[in-house]
Coordinates of C-alpha atoms and ligand atoms in Angstrom, one line a residue:
X15 CA -5.1 17.0 24.0
X16 CA -6.6 17.0 20.4
X17 CA -3.2 17.3 18.4
X18 CA -1.5 14.2 19.9
X19 CA -2.1 10.9 19.6
X20 CA -5.8 9.5 19.3
X21 CA -6.8 8.5 22.9
X22 CA -9.2 6.0 23.8
X23 CA -12.3 7.1 25.4
X24 CA -11.3 6.1 28.9
X25 CA -8.6 8.4 28.6
X26 CA -10.1 11.3 27.3
X27 CA -12.7 11.2 29.7
X28 CA -10.4 12.2 32.5
X29 CA -8.2 14.3 30.4
X30 CA -9.7 16.2 27.3
X31 CA -9.8 20.0 27.6
X32 CA -7.7 19.6 31.0
X33 CA -4.1 20.2 31.8
X34 CA -2.4 21.2 35.1
X35 CA -3.3 24.7 35.9
X36 CA -0.5 26.9 34.3
X37 CA -0.3 29.6 37.6
X38 CA -0.2 27.1 40.5
X39 CA 0.0 23.4 38.8
X40 CA -2.8 22.4 40.4
X41 CA -3.5 18.5 39.0
X42 CA -7.4 19.0 39.2
X43 CA -9.1 21.8 37.1
X44 CA -9.7 24.8 39.5
X45 CA -13.0 26.1 40.1
X46 CA -12.4 29.7 38.7
X47 CA -15.1 31.3 41.2
X48 CA -14.8 34.8 39.3
X49 CA -17.2 36.8 37.5
X50 CA -14.5 39.2 35.7
X51 CA -11.3 38.7 34.2
X52 CA -8.5 41.8 33.9
X53 CA -7.8 42.8 30.6
X54 CA -4.3 43.0 29.5
X55 CA -4.7 46.7 28.2
X56 CA -7.6 48.6 26.3
X57 CA -6.5 47.3 22.8
X58 CA -7.0 43.8 24.3
X59 CA -10.6 44.6 25.9
X60 CA -11.4 46.0 22.5
X61 CA -10.4 42.8 20.3
X62 CA -12.2 40.5 22.9
X63 CA -15.3 42.4 22.4
X64 CA -14.9 42.5 18.7
X65 CA -14.6 38.7 18.9
X66 CA -11.1 39.4 17.1
X67 CA -9.4 37.5 19.9
X68 CA -10.8 34.2 21.8
X69 CA -10.4 35.0 25.7
X70 CA -12.1 35.9 28.8
X71 CA -14.6 38.7 29.7
X72 CA -17.4 37.6 31.7
X73 CA -18.7 34.6 33.2
X74 CA -21.7 35.0 31.6
X75 CA -20.1 34.3 28.4
X76 CA -17.1 32.2 29.1
X77 CA -15.5 30.7 32.2
X78 CA -12.2 28.5 32.6
X79 CA -13.9 25.8 34.4
X80 CA -16.6 25.6 32.3
X81 CA -14.4 25.5 29.0
X82 CA -12.8 22.6 30.3
X83 CA -16.0 20.8 30.6
X84 CA -16.8 22.0 27.0
X85 CA -13.7 20.8 25.3
X86 CA -14.4 17.4 27.1
X87 CA -18.0 16.9 26.2
X88 CA -17.2 18.3 22.6
X89 CA -14.2 15.8 22.4
X90 CA -16.4 12.6 23.9
X91 CA -18.9 13.2 21.4
X92 CA -16.4 14.0 18.4
X93 CA -17.7 17.6 17.7
X94 CA -15.9 20.5 17.1
X95 CA -16.9 22.5 20.0
X96 CA -19.8 22.4 22.6
X97 CA -21.5 25.2 24.7
X98 CA -22.4 24.4 28.4
X99 CA -25.3 25.9 30.1
X100 CA -27.8 25.6 33.0
X101 CA -29.7 22.8 32.3
X102 CA -30.9 20.5 29.6
X103 CA -33.6 22.5 28.7
X104 CA -31.7 25.2 28.5
X105 CA -29.6 23.4 25.9
X106 CA -32.6 22.4 23.9
X107 CA -33.5 26.5 23.6
X108 CA -29.8 27.1 23.3
X109 CA -29.7 24.6 20.0
X110 CA -32.9 25.9 18.6
X111 CA -32.4 29.7 19.2
X112 CA -30.2 30.3 16.3
X113 CA -32.0 28.3 13.7
X114 CA -35.6 29.8 14.4
X115 CA -37.3 32.6 14.0
X116 CA -41.4 33.1 14.5
X117 CA -43.4 31.4 12.0
X118 CA -40.6 28.4 11.9
X119 CA -41.4 24.9 13.2
X120 CA -39.4 21.5 14.2
X121 CA -40.2 18.3 13.4
X122 CA -39.8 15.9 16.7
X123 CA -40.3 12.4 17.8
X124 CA -42.9 11.5 19.9
X125 CA -40.9 9.5 21.9
X126 CA -39.6 12.2 24.2
X127 CA -38.5 13.2 28.0
X128 CA -41.9 14.4 29.1
X129 CA -40.5 17.6 30.1
X130 CA -39.4 18.3 26.3
X131 CA -42.9 17.2 24.7
X132 CA -44.1 20.0 26.9
X133 CA -41.2 22.5 26.3
X134 CA -41.9 21.8 22.4
X135 CA -45.6 21.9 22.7
X136 CA -46.3 24.9 24.7
X137 CA -43.7 27.1 25.7
X138 CA -41.9 27.5 22.6
X139 CA -45.0 28.8 20.8
X140 CA -44.5 32.0 23.4
X141 CA -41.4 32.7 20.7
X142 CA -43.8 31.8 17.7
X143 CA -42.1 28.3 17.1
X144 CA -44.0 25.3 16.9
X145 CA -43.2 21.7 17.0
X146 CA -45.1 18.8 14.7
X147 CA -44.6 15.3 16.3
X148 CA -44.4 12.4 14.6
X149 CA -43.3 8.3 15.1
X150 CA -40.3 8.5 14.0
X151 CA -40.5 4.6 12.8
X152 CA -42.6 5.8 10.0
X153 CA -40.1 7.3 8.1
X154 CA -42.5 8.5 5.4
X155 CA -44.5 10.3 8.3
X156 CA -41.2 12.4 9.5
X157 CA -40.5 13.1 5.5
X158 CA -44.0 14.4 5.1
X159 CA -43.9 16.2 8.3
X160 CA -41.0 18.7 6.8
X161 CA -41.9 22.0 5.2
X162 CA -40.2 24.8 4.1
X163 CA -40.6 26.2 7.2
X164 CA -39.2 23.3 9.4
X165 CA -35.6 24.3 10.9
X166 CA -34.8 21.1 12.4
X167 CA -35.2 17.8 13.4
X168 CA -35.3 16.7 16.7
X169 CA -34.8 13.2 18.9
X170 CA -33.1 11.0 21.3
X171 CA -30.9 8.5 20.8
X172 CA -32.2 6.1 23.6
X173 CA -35.3 7.7 24.4
X174 CA -36.6 8.3 27.8
X175 CA -38.4 6.8 29.4
X176 CA -38.1 3.7 28.1
X177 CA -36.8 1.1 25.8
X178 CA -36.7 3.0 22.3
X179 CA -33.7 3.4 20.3
X180 CA -34.1 6.0 17.3
X181 CA -32.6 4.9 13.6
X182 CA -30.5 7.9 13.8
X183 CA -28.9 6.6 10.3
X184 CA -32.2 6.7 8.5
X185 CA -33.6 10.2 10.0
X186 CA -30.1 11.8 9.2
X187 CA -30.7 11.0 5.9
X188 CA -34.1 12.8 5.7
X189 CA -32.8 15.6 7.5
X190 CA -29.9 16.2 5.1
X191 CA -32.0 15.8 2.2
X192 CA -34.4 18.4 3.3
X193 CA -31.3 20.8 3.9
X194 CA -32.0 20.8 7.8
X195 CA -29.7 20.2 10.9
X196 CA -30.7 17.2 13.2
X197 CA -30.5 17.8 16.7
X198 CA -30.0 14.4 18.9
X199 CA -30.9 14.5 22.8
X200 CA -27.8 11.9 24.1
X201 CA -28.7 12.2 27.6
X202 CA -29.7 9.0 28.3
X203 CA -27.1 7.2 26.1
X204 CA -24.4 9.3 26.7
X205 CA -21.5 9.6 24.5
X206 CA -20.1 6.5 25.7
X207 CA -22.8 4.1 24.7
X208 CA -23.9 6.5 21.3
X209 CA -22.1 8.9 19.4
X210 CA -24.7 10.6 17.2
X211 CA -22.6 12.8 15.1
X212 CA -21.1 9.2 13.8
X213 CA -24.6 8.4 12.5
X214 CA -25.3 12.0 10.8
X215 CA -26.5 14.1 13.6
X216 CA -25.4 17.9 13.3
X217 CA -25.9 19.1 16.9
X218 CA -26.1 16.9 20.2
X219 CA -27.5 18.0 23.5
X220 CA -27.4 16.7 26.9
X221 CA -28.9 17.1 30.3
X222 CA -25.5 17.0 32.0
X223 CA -27.6 16.8 35.1
X224 CA -28.1 13.1 34.6
X225 CA -25.2 10.4 33.6
X226 CA -22.6 12.8 32.7
X227 CA -22.4 14.1 36.4
X228 CA -23.6 10.8 37.2
X229 CA -24.5 11.3 41.1
X230 CA -27.8 14.0 41.4
X231 CA -25.8 17.2 42.4
X232 CA -26.1 19.6 40.0
X233 CA -28.2 20.5 36.9
X234 CA -26.4 21.7 33.4
X235 CA -26.9 21.2 29.8
X236 CA -24.5 21.0 26.7
X237 CA -24.9 21.6 23.2
X238 CA -22.5 20.1 20.9
X239 CA -21.6 21.1 17.1
X240 CA -20.7 18.4 14.7
X241 CA -19.0 21.3 12.6
X242 CA -20.2 19.7 9.7
X243 CA -23.4 21.7 8.6
X244 CA -23.4 24.2 5.7
X245 CA -25.1 27.1 7.3
X246 CA -24.9 29.0 4.2
X247 CA -26.1 26.3 1.5
X248 CA -29.6 27.9 1.7
X249 CA -30.9 30.9 3.1
X250 CA -32.7 29.0 6.0
X251 CA -30.3 30.1 8.6
X252 CA -29.6 34.0 8.8
X253 CA -28.7 33.9 12.1
X254 CA -25.5 32.1 10.9
X255 CA -24.8 33.1 7.6
X256 CA -26.1 36.6 7.4
X257 CA -24.7 39.8 9.0
X258 CA -25.0 40.3 12.4
X259 CA -26.2 43.6 13.6
X260 CA -25.2 43.2 17.1
X261 CA -21.7 42.5 15.9
X262 CA -21.0 45.1 13.5
X263 CA -22.3 43.2 10.8
X264 CA -20.1 40.0 11.3
X265 CA -21.1 37.0 9.6
X266 CA -20.6 33.6 11.8
X267 CA -20.5 31.0 9.1
X268 CA -17.7 33.3 7.1
X269 CA -15.8 34.1 10.3
X270 CA -15.6 31.2 12.2
X271 CA -16.1 28.1 10.0
X272 CA -17.2 25.0 11.5
X273 CA -16.8 26.6 14.9
X274 CA -19.7 29.4 13.7
X275 CA -22.6 27.2 15.8
X276 CA -20.4 27.1 18.9
X277 CA -19.1 30.9 18.6
X278 CA -23.1 32.2 18.1
X279 CA -24.1 29.9 21.2
X280 CA -21.7 32.0 23.5
X281 CA -21.5 35.5 21.8
X282 CA -25.2 35.9 21.0
X283 CA -27.1 33.0 23.0
X284 CA -25.2 33.2 26.3
X285 CA -24.9 37.1 26.2
X286 CA -28.2 37.3 25.5
X287 CA -30.2 34.5 26.8
X288 CA -27.9 34.3 30.2
X289 CA -28.5 30.5 30.6
X290 CA -24.9 30.1 31.7
X291 CA -23.8 27.1 33.7
X292 CA -21.6 28.2 36.8
X293 CA -18.2 27.0 37.2
X294 CA -19.3 25.0 40.6
X295 CA -21.6 23.0 38.6
X296 CA -18.7 22.1 35.7
X297 CA -16.6 21.0 38.4
X298 CA -19.1 18.4 39.8
X299 CA -19.8 17.4 36.2
X300 CA -16.0 17.1 35.3
X301 CA -15.7 14.8 38.1
X302 CA -18.6 12.7 36.9
X303 CA -17.2 12.7 33.3
X304 CA -13.8 11.0 34.6
X305 CA -16.1 8.0 35.5
X306 CA -18.3 7.9 33.0
X307 CA -17.4 4.9 31.1
X308 CA -17.1 2.7 34.2
X309 CA -20.4 3.6 35.6
X310 CA -22.2 3.4 32.2
X311 CA -20.8 -0.4 32.0
X312 CA -22.1 -0.9 35.5
X313 CA -25.4 0.7 34.7
X314 CA -25.9 -1.7 31.6
X315 CA -24.5 -4.8 33.3
X316 CA -27.3 -4.2 36.0
X317 CA -30.2 -3.0 33.7
X318 CA -29.7 -6.1 31.6
X319 CA -30.0 -8.5 34.7
X320 CA -33.0 -6.8 36.3
X321 CA -34.7 -6.5 33.0
X322 CA -34.0 -10.2 32.4
X323 CA -35.3 -10.8 35.9
X324 CA -38.7 -8.7 35.6
X325 CA -39.4 -10.1 32.1
X326 CA -40.0 -13.8 33.8
X327 CA -41.7 -12.6 36.7
X328 CA -45.6 -13.4 36.5
X329 CA -46.4 -10.2 38.5
X330 CA -44.8 -8.2 35.5
X331 CA -46.9 -7.6 32.3
X332 CA -44.1 -6.5 30.2
X333 CA -40.7 -5.2 30.0
X334 CA -39.3 -2.5 27.7
X335 CA -35.6 -2.6 27.6
X336 CA -33.8 -2.4 24.2
X337 CA -30.9 -4.7 25.6
X338 CA -33.6 -7.7 26.1
X339 CA -33.5 -10.1 22.8
X340 CA -37.5 -9.8 23.0
X341 CA -37.3 -6.0 22.2
X342 CA -38.1 -4.9 18.9
X343 CA -35.4 -2.6 19.3
X344 CA -32.9 -5.1 20.2
X345 CA -31.2 -5.0 16.6
X346 CA -31.1 -1.3 16.4
X347 CA -28.8 -1.4 19.3
X348 CA -26.2 -3.4 17.6
X349 CA -26.2 -0.5 15.1
X350 CA -26.7 2.6 17.3
X351 CA -25.5 1.7 20.8
X352 CA -23.8 -1.4 20.5
X353 CA -22.2 -1.2 24.2
X354 CA -25.7 -1.4 25.5
X355 CA -29.1 0.1 26.0
X356 CA -28.3 2.1 28.8
X357 CA -29.8 1.9 32.4
X358 CA -33.6 3.2 31.9
X359 CA -36.3 1.1 30.9
X360 CA -40.1 1.0 32.0
X361 CA -42.2 -2.2 33.2
X362 CA -45.8 -2.7 33.5
X363 CA -46.9 -4.4 36.8
X364 CA -50.0 -6.4 36.8
X365 CA -52.6 -4.3 38.4
X366 CA -52.0 -0.9 36.6
X367 CA -52.1 2.3 38.2
X368 CA -53.0 1.3 41.9
X369 CA -50.4 -1.3 41.7
X370 CA -47.5 1.2 40.3
X371 CA -48.4 3.8 43.1
X372 CA -48.1 0.9 45.7
X373 CA -44.8 -0.3 44.1
X374 CA -43.5 2.9 44.2
X375 CA -44.2 3.4 48.2
X376 CA -42.8 0.0 48.9
X377 CA -39.5 -0.2 47.5
X378 CA -36.4 0.8 50.0
X379 CA -33.5 1.0 47.9
X380 CA -34.9 2.6 45.1
X381 CA -35.8 6.1 45.7
X382 CA -38.8 7.7 43.9
X383 CA -37.7 10.7 42.3
X384 CA -38.1 12.8 39.3
X385 CA -34.3 12.2 37.9
X386 CA -32.4 9.8 36.1
X387 CA -28.6 8.8 35.6
X388 CA -27.7 8.7 39.0
X389 CA -25.4 6.1 40.6
X390 CA -28.5 5.2 43.0
X391 CA -31.6 3.3 41.5
X392 CA -34.4 5.6 41.1
X393 CA -38.2 5.0 40.2
X394 CA -40.9 6.9 38.7
X395 CA -44.6 6.5 38.1
X396 CA -44.0 8.8 34.8
X397 CA -48.1 9.2 34.3
X398 CA -48.7 10.7 37.6
X399 CA -45.4 12.9 37.8
X400 CA -42.8 13.6 34.8
X401 CA -45.6 13.1 32.0
X402 CA -48.8 14.2 34.2
X403 CA -49.2 17.3 31.7
X404 CA -49.2 15.0 28.8
X405 CA -52.7 13.6 27.3
X406 CA -53.2 9.9 27.8
X407 CA -52.6 9.6 24.0
X408 CA -49.1 11.1 24.2
X409 CA -48.4 9.2 27.6
X410 CA -48.7 6.0 25.5
X411 CA -47.2 7.5 22.4
X412 CA -43.9 8.4 24.9
X413 CA -44.1 4.9 26.5
X414 CA -45.6 6.1 29.8
X415 CA -49.1 5.0 30.1
X416 CA -50.7 4.7 33.2
X417 CA -50.1 0.9 34.4
X418 CA -46.1 1.5 33.7
X419 CA -43.2 2.5 36.0
X420 CA -40.1 4.0 34.9
X421 CA -36.6 2.8 36.6
X422 CA -33.4 4.0 36.3
X423 CA -31.0 1.4 37.4
X424 CA -28.2 2.5 39.7
X425 CA -24.4 0.8 39.8
X426 CA -25.5 -1.0 43.4
X427 CA -25.6 -4.6 43.5
X428 CA -28.0 -6.3 41.2
X429 CA -28.9 -8.9 43.6
X430 CA -30.0 -6.3 46.4
X431 CA -32.0 -4.3 43.6
X432 CA -33.7 -7.7 42.6
X433 CA -34.6 -8.4 45.9
X434 CA -36.2 -5.0 46.7
X435 CA -38.2 -5.1 43.5
X436 CA -39.3 -8.8 44.7
X437 CA -40.6 -7.6 48.3
X438 CA -42.3 -4.4 46.4
X439 CA -43.7 -6.4 43.9
X440 CA -45.3 -8.9 46.6
X441 CA -46.9 -5.9 48.2
X442 CA -47.8 -4.0 45.0
X443 CA -49.7 -7.1 43.6
X444 CA -51.1 -8.8 46.9
Ligands
LIG529 C1 -33.7 15.5 32.2 C2 -33.8 15.6 30.7 C3 -33.8 16.8 30.0 C4 -34.1 18.1 30.6 O1 -32.7 18.3 31.2 P1 -32.9 19.2 32.5 O2 -31.3 19.1 33.0 O3 -33.5 18.9 33.6 O4 -33.3 20.7 32.3 C5 -34.0 16.4 28.4 N1 -33.7 15.5 28.0 C6 -33.8 14.4 28.5 C7 -33.7 13.0 27.8 C8 -33.6 14.3 30.0 O5 -33.7 12.9 30.6

């Protein structure tokens, strides 16, 4: 669907990447539940292994069901290619892997998903990488944090857990000036609400576990490449610009041009790290993408109603939802995600930690789970769960202090959700 007329988002989320199965006419994308693919002959096999011809070899690298999802997500994000992988966390490692070497660092926003803060604080050190966290509203601090060994700038478009929108245009100016890529985690916003590439992102990563699948069935991740970064402009990215010893000296950027990062992600990343998405997961996520815009509109509508109701309630201290006029990020919403600030926000319950725990226990429709982006409404007390590994300062900086709960507003009837919150707040604060 890439050569035809320019279709709207609602059309692309159903059709991009997919066509009726050439073998059977099956209208829905089949689940190609196979590990391997028969080569036409020995020459065909050799050409595939040399990357001279694109095709299917082995499902650790490529699979036709996963390939449809890759093209769909790339199209929705306005990128040139995408690589799907086994989880959002895998996507982050896969995005950094071609850029990094021991001794190199990234500069990341303090306002990130708790698991990402942990991954970047502790685990990447095992690879000899490090991360400097800064407040991305302080542009001078972002500039100052970048040094000669910085290989990427990382942030979320709408940051999990609550109410923060990154000024992607301002941040991408800084990463451009430094000659390094900007990686944007677009999980909470989805390409329906925000298209980071239009605001200067080089790479977009996703936890497809969340809104893209939309129903809490499978974990998955994706890395989308804008195709706009010049990997050969300086000597910082030898994996992409220099000869690759594990491919007979092939230079990815010279050979594949704007698709260099995507080909590297498959040919080196998936081949050797093996963080592969399976075709069943791709199937569930493909089903999810078909209704993405419909769900996101409802998530936003419900979140706006519920945040407005909570803000007026005297049992609530404050609500951090960028969709509220009172939010310091409401103006930024108009620029970065004009269709709405998503379905995630936090609110502070009078009575602090204990009241939050009581509230979570008393809710009936809301489920207490460590997930977000489901059709079901979800709640979590971040400080005692997802952000538990963080210091108190890190929790505060991430917007997940002890007296705050995070909600992921689902697509149920907003009035039912409000009634549920009302009865639970009564119990929590009595
Ligand atoms: C969930 C999440 C991740 C991690 O994704 P997994 O699929 O759980 O590995 C990363 N970033 C954000 C914003 C998330 O919400």
